[in-house]
Amino acid sequence: MTEVSSLTGRLLVATPALADPNFDRAVVLLLDHDEEGSLGVVLNRPTPVGVGDILTSWAGLTGEPGVVFQGGLVSLDSALGVAVIPGDEGPSPSARPRSNRADPVGFRRVYGAIGLVDLEAPPELLAAALGSLRIFAGYAGWGPGQLETELSEGAWYVVESEPGDVSSPRPEHLWRAVLRRQRSELAMIATYPDDPSLN
């Protein structure tokens, strides 16, 4: 099998042409991408469930809004913690980031300053190190070659992530914000109407 160029740490931004209503205007942070498939979390799908309702000990470390996000349609009964360690951006996005510093216990770096939190660990082990934390119910997953097919069909734009994307206090505006900051024709897509028939 040919080698797959890793998109780990990048964002998938749903194109207006993406027909799946589950991913309408979705912004997905890819946490893993290789020849075996891809895994990510949707950053802009807050639920009405408060973090304190299901993970009381972690509620004080999550930013606003302090709710659980629907990370995708796979394993909705499991929780994933995605966090950012401030001031530790790692090397340039073109390199597979590895930090020279030891990561805190209970944190597994994914890309740059972004990593996964072991929600079974005591929160006090990580509290001093974390800049932001978001809790996701479930995740988005693709089998081998499935994401590449969707990309070739024009379902997603692939753009660089920024650490602030994980904890955007206004997730409902993230799709437009990510597109607007692009230095290409993608910035124009941010103005695409919610309902093109009303244009």
Tab-separated table of C-alpha atoms in Angstrom:
chain	number	residue	atom	x	y	z
A	1	MET	CA	0.000	0.000	0.000
A	2	THR	CA	1.271	3.490	-0.773
A	3	GLU	CA	2.270	5.654	2.157
A	4	VAL	CA	-0.402	8.076	3.354
A	5	SER	CA	0.793	11.591	4.134
A	6	SER	CA	-0.365	12.246	7.687
A	7	LEU	CA	-2.910	14.970	8.283
A	8	THR	CA	-2.730	14.531	12.068
A	9	GLY	CA	-3.191	17.878	13.792
A	10	ARG	CA	-4.891	19.508	10.822
A	11	LEU	CA	-8.508	20.615	10.520
A	12	LEU	CA	-11.072	19.201	8.154
A	13	VAL	CA	-13.566	21.941	7.332
A	14	ALA	CA	-16.775	20.759	5.694
A	15	THR	CA	-17.341	22.227	2.241
A	16	PRO	CA	-20.787	23.592	1.369
A	17	ALA	CA	-21.066	20.603	-1.012
A	18	LEU	CA	-20.789	18.002	1.777
A	19	ALA	CA	-24.171	16.259	1.734
A	20	ASP	CA	-23.990	14.428	5.097
A	21	PRO	CA	-26.127	16.425	7.587
A	22	ASN	CA	-24.047	15.033	10.476
A	23	PHE	CA	-21.091	17.044	9.189
A	24	ASP	CA	-22.866	20.173	7.936
A	25	ARG	CA	-20.454	23.067	8.589
A	26	ALA	CA	-18.363	20.799	10.791
A	27	VAL	CA	-14.786	21.583	11.821
A	28	VAL	CA	-12.943	18.352	12.655
A	29	LEU	CA	-9.569	18.204	14.398
A	30	LEU	CA	-7.721	15.102	13.160
A	31	LEU	CA	-6.128	13.325	16.121
A	32	ASP	CA	-4.791	10.412	14.077
A	33	HIS	CA	-4.379	9.802	10.350
A	34	ASP	CA	-2.405	7.022	8.713
A	35	GLU	CA	-2.835	4.106	6.314
A	36	GLU	CA	-5.092	2.339	8.834
A	37	GLY	CA	-7.650	5.159	8.867
A	38	SER	CA	-8.427	8.444	10.552
A	39	LEU	CA	-9.879	9.633	13.834
A	40	GLY	CA	-10.923	13.126	14.845
A	41	VAL	CA	-13.359	15.178	16.890
A	42	VAL	CA	-15.897	17.729	15.703
A	43	LEU	CA	-14.960	20.986	17.450
A	44	ASN	CA	-18.199	22.874	16.883
A	45	ARG	CA	-21.019	20.613	18.136
A	46	PRO	CA	-21.784	21.579	21.764
A	47	THR	CA	-24.448	19.538	23.550
A	48	PRO	CA	-26.717	20.763	26.364
A	49	VAL	CA	-24.974	18.374	28.799
A	50	GLY	CA	-22.664	20.082	31.275
A	51	VAL	CA	-19.229	18.543	31.896
A	52	GLY	CA	-20.038	18.615	35.620
A	53	ASP	CA	-23.041	16.354	34.984
A	54	ILE	CA	-20.853	13.455	33.831
A	55	LEU	CA	-17.235	14.237	34.813
A	56	THR	CA	-17.529	16.367	37.935
A	57	SER	CA	-13.826	16.332	38.780
A	58	TRP	CA	-12.859	17.734	35.338
A	59	ALA	CA	-15.538	20.467	35.132
A	60	GLY	CA	-13.326	23.148	36.703
A	61	LEU	CA	-10.655	22.692	34.028
A	62	THR	CA	-12.905	23.061	30.986
A	63	GLY	CA	-13.410	26.419	29.323
A	64	GLU	CA	-16.599	28.114	28.217
A	65	PRO	CA	-18.985	26.818	27.241
A	66	GLY	CA	-18.573	24.219	29.985
A	67	VAL	CA	-20.483	21.529	28.115
A	68	VAL	CA	-19.693	18.205	26.513
A	69	PHE	CA	-19.239	18.360	22.735
A	70	GLN	CA	-20.423	15.682	20.320
A	71	GLY	CA	-17.109	14.630	18.814
A	72	GLY	CA	-18.705	12.415	16.181
A	73	LEU	CA	-21.011	9.475	15.719
A	74	VAL	CA	-18.635	6.694	16.831
A	75	SER	CA	-18.638	5.528	20.490
A	76	LEU	CA	-21.006	8.209	21.760
A	77	ASP	CA	-20.944	6.554	25.185
A	78	SER	CA	-17.215	7.223	25.631
A	79	ALA	CA	-15.503	10.498	26.515
A	80	LEU	CA	-12.326	11.984	25.058
A	81	GLY	CA	-10.448	14.874	26.628
A	82	VAL	CA	-8.539	17.141	24.221
A	83	ALA	CA	-6.298	19.786	25.747
A	84	VAL	CA	-3.709	22.413	24.933
A	85	ILE	CA	-0.522	23.034	26.906
A	86	PRO	CA	0.159	26.786	26.570
A	87	GLY	CA	3.516	28.103	25.438
A	88	ASP	CA	4.460	24.774	23.895
A	89	GLU	CA	3.660	25.108	20.220
A	90	GLY	CA	6.274	22.604	19.129
A	91	PRO	CA	8.146	22.815	15.812
A	92	SER	CA	6.656	23.960	12.533
A	93	PRO	CA	3.498	22.195	11.310
A	94	SER	CA	5.439	20.586	8.445
A	95	ALA	CA	7.390	18.429	10.911
A	96	ARG	CA	5.896	15.693	13.044
A	97	PRO	CA	6.022	17.580	16.357
A	98	ARG	CA	7.796	16.156	19.330
A	99	SER	CA	8.561	18.184	22.407
A	100	ASN	CA	11.917	18.078	24.181
A	101	ARG	CA	10.073	18.648	27.435
A	102	ALA	CA	8.461	15.779	29.303
A	103	ASP	CA	4.691	15.833	29.012
A	104	PRO	CA	2.675	15.857	32.240
A	105	VAL	CA	1.417	12.516	33.514
A	106	GLY	CA	-1.949	11.779	31.919
A	107	PHE	CA	-1.286	13.826	28.753
A	108	ARG	CA	-0.369	12.323	25.369
A	109	ARG	CA	0.790	14.839	22.802
A	110	VAL	CA	-0.916	14.559	19.413
A	111	TYR	CA	0.393	17.569	17.525
A	112	GLY	CA	2.225	20.699	18.670
A	113	ALA	CA	0.593	21.950	21.858
A	114	ILE	CA	-2.494	19.741	21.397
A	115	GLY	CA	-2.922	16.384	23.081
A	116	LEU	CA	-5.242	13.835	24.647
A	117	VAL	CA	-5.972	13.732	28.360
A	118	ASP	CA	-6.382	10.499	30.280
A	119	LEU	CA	-9.717	11.155	31.985
A	120	GLU	CA	-9.003	8.295	34.408
A	121	ALA	CA	-6.029	10.241	35.816
A	122	PRO	CA	-6.521	12.559	38.805
A	123	PRO	CA	-7.221	16.071	37.408
A	124	GLU	CA	-4.800	17.660	39.893
A	125	LEU	CA	-1.903	15.981	38.054
A	126	LEU	CA	-2.680	18.046	34.968
A	127	ALA	CA	-4.350	21.174	36.339
A	128	ALA	CA	-1.199	23.321	36.474
A	129	ALA	CA	-0.066	22.400	32.943
A	130	LEU	CA	-3.283	22.648	30.947
A	131	GLY	CA	-4.255	25.859	29.213
A	132	SER	CA	-7.609	24.555	28.016
A	133	LEU	CA	-9.583	21.341	28.039
A	134	ARG	CA	-12.599	20.216	26.084
A	135	ILE	CA	-14.570	16.999	26.638
A	136	PHE	CA	-16.024	15.141	23.660
A	137	ALA	CA	-18.608	12.364	23.583
A	138	GLY	CA	-17.649	10.093	20.722
A	139	TYR	CA	-15.460	10.759	17.732
A	140	ALA	CA	-15.479	10.828	13.933
A	141	GLY	CA	-13.780	7.881	12.272
A	142	TRP	CA	-12.807	6.815	8.763
A	143	GLY	CA	-11.533	3.430	7.590
A	144	PRO	CA	-8.459	2.943	5.386
A	145	GLY	CA	-8.676	5.213	2.334
A	146	GLN	CA	-12.163	6.479	3.240
A	147	LEU	CA	-11.091	10.008	4.145
A	148	GLU	CA	-8.876	10.227	1.060
A	149	THR	CA	-11.925	9.364	-1.074
A	150	GLU	CA	-13.985	12.092	0.617
A	151	LEU	CA	-11.144	14.573	0.065
A	152	SER	CA	-10.926	13.698	-3.638
A	153	GLU	CA	-14.697	14.183	-3.909
A	154	GLY	CA	-14.358	17.714	-2.503
A	155	ALA	CA	-16.162	17.084	0.797
A	156	TRP	CA	-13.512	18.731	3.007
A	157	TYR	CA	-11.022	21.575	3.009
A	158	VAL	CA	-7.789	20.699	4.854
A	159	VAL	CA	-6.263	23.625	6.765
A	160	GLU	CA	-3.773	24.161	9.586
A	161	SER	CA	-5.146	24.112	13.118
A	162	GLU	CA	-4.395	26.658	15.810
A	163	PRO	CA	-4.344	25.737	19.509
A	164	GLY	CA	-7.258	28.131	20.167
A	165	ASP	CA	-9.529	26.120	17.863
A	166	VAL	CA	-9.834	23.374	20.468
A	167	SER	CA	-11.341	25.710	23.056
A	168	SER	CA	-13.123	28.355	20.977
A	169	PRO	CA	-15.591	30.092	23.339
A	170	ARG	CA	-17.946	30.597	20.366
A	171	PRO	CA	-17.983	27.192	18.674
A	172	GLU	CA	-21.054	28.102	16.606
A	173	HIS	CA	-18.845	30.609	14.714
A	174	LEU	CA	-15.820	28.324	14.279
A	175	TRP	CA	-16.612	27.207	10.697
A	176	ARG	CA	-16.663	30.801	9.429
A	177	ALA	CA	-13.735	31.885	11.627
A	178	VAL	CA	-11.424	29.107	10.398
A	179	LEU	CA	-12.258	29.828	6.753
A	180	ARG	CA	-11.979	33.592	7.194
A	181	ARG	CA	-8.402	33.375	8.479
A	182	GLN	CA	-7.177	31.483	5.385
A	183	ARG	CA	-4.933	33.415	3.001
A	184	SER	CA	-6.559	31.999	-0.096
A	185	GLU	CA	-9.867	31.840	-1.911
A	186	LEU	CA	-11.156	29.810	1.061
A	187	ALA	CA	-11.627	33.068	2.970
A	188	MET	CA	-14.441	33.891	0.540
A	189	ILE	CA	-16.272	30.652	1.419
A	190	ALA	CA	-16.790	32.039	4.939
A	191	THR	CA	-19.497	34.286	3.495
A	192	TYR	CA	-21.414	31.353	2.004
A	193	PRO	CA	-25.067	31.680	3.114
A	194	ASP	CA	-26.576	29.168	5.542
A	195	ASP	CA	-29.370	28.547	3.022
A	196	PRO	CA	-28.198	29.214	-0.560
A	197	SER	CA	-31.809	29.148	-1.804
A	198	LEU	CA	-32.443	32.396	0.082
A	199	ASN	CA	-29.562	34.164	-1.671
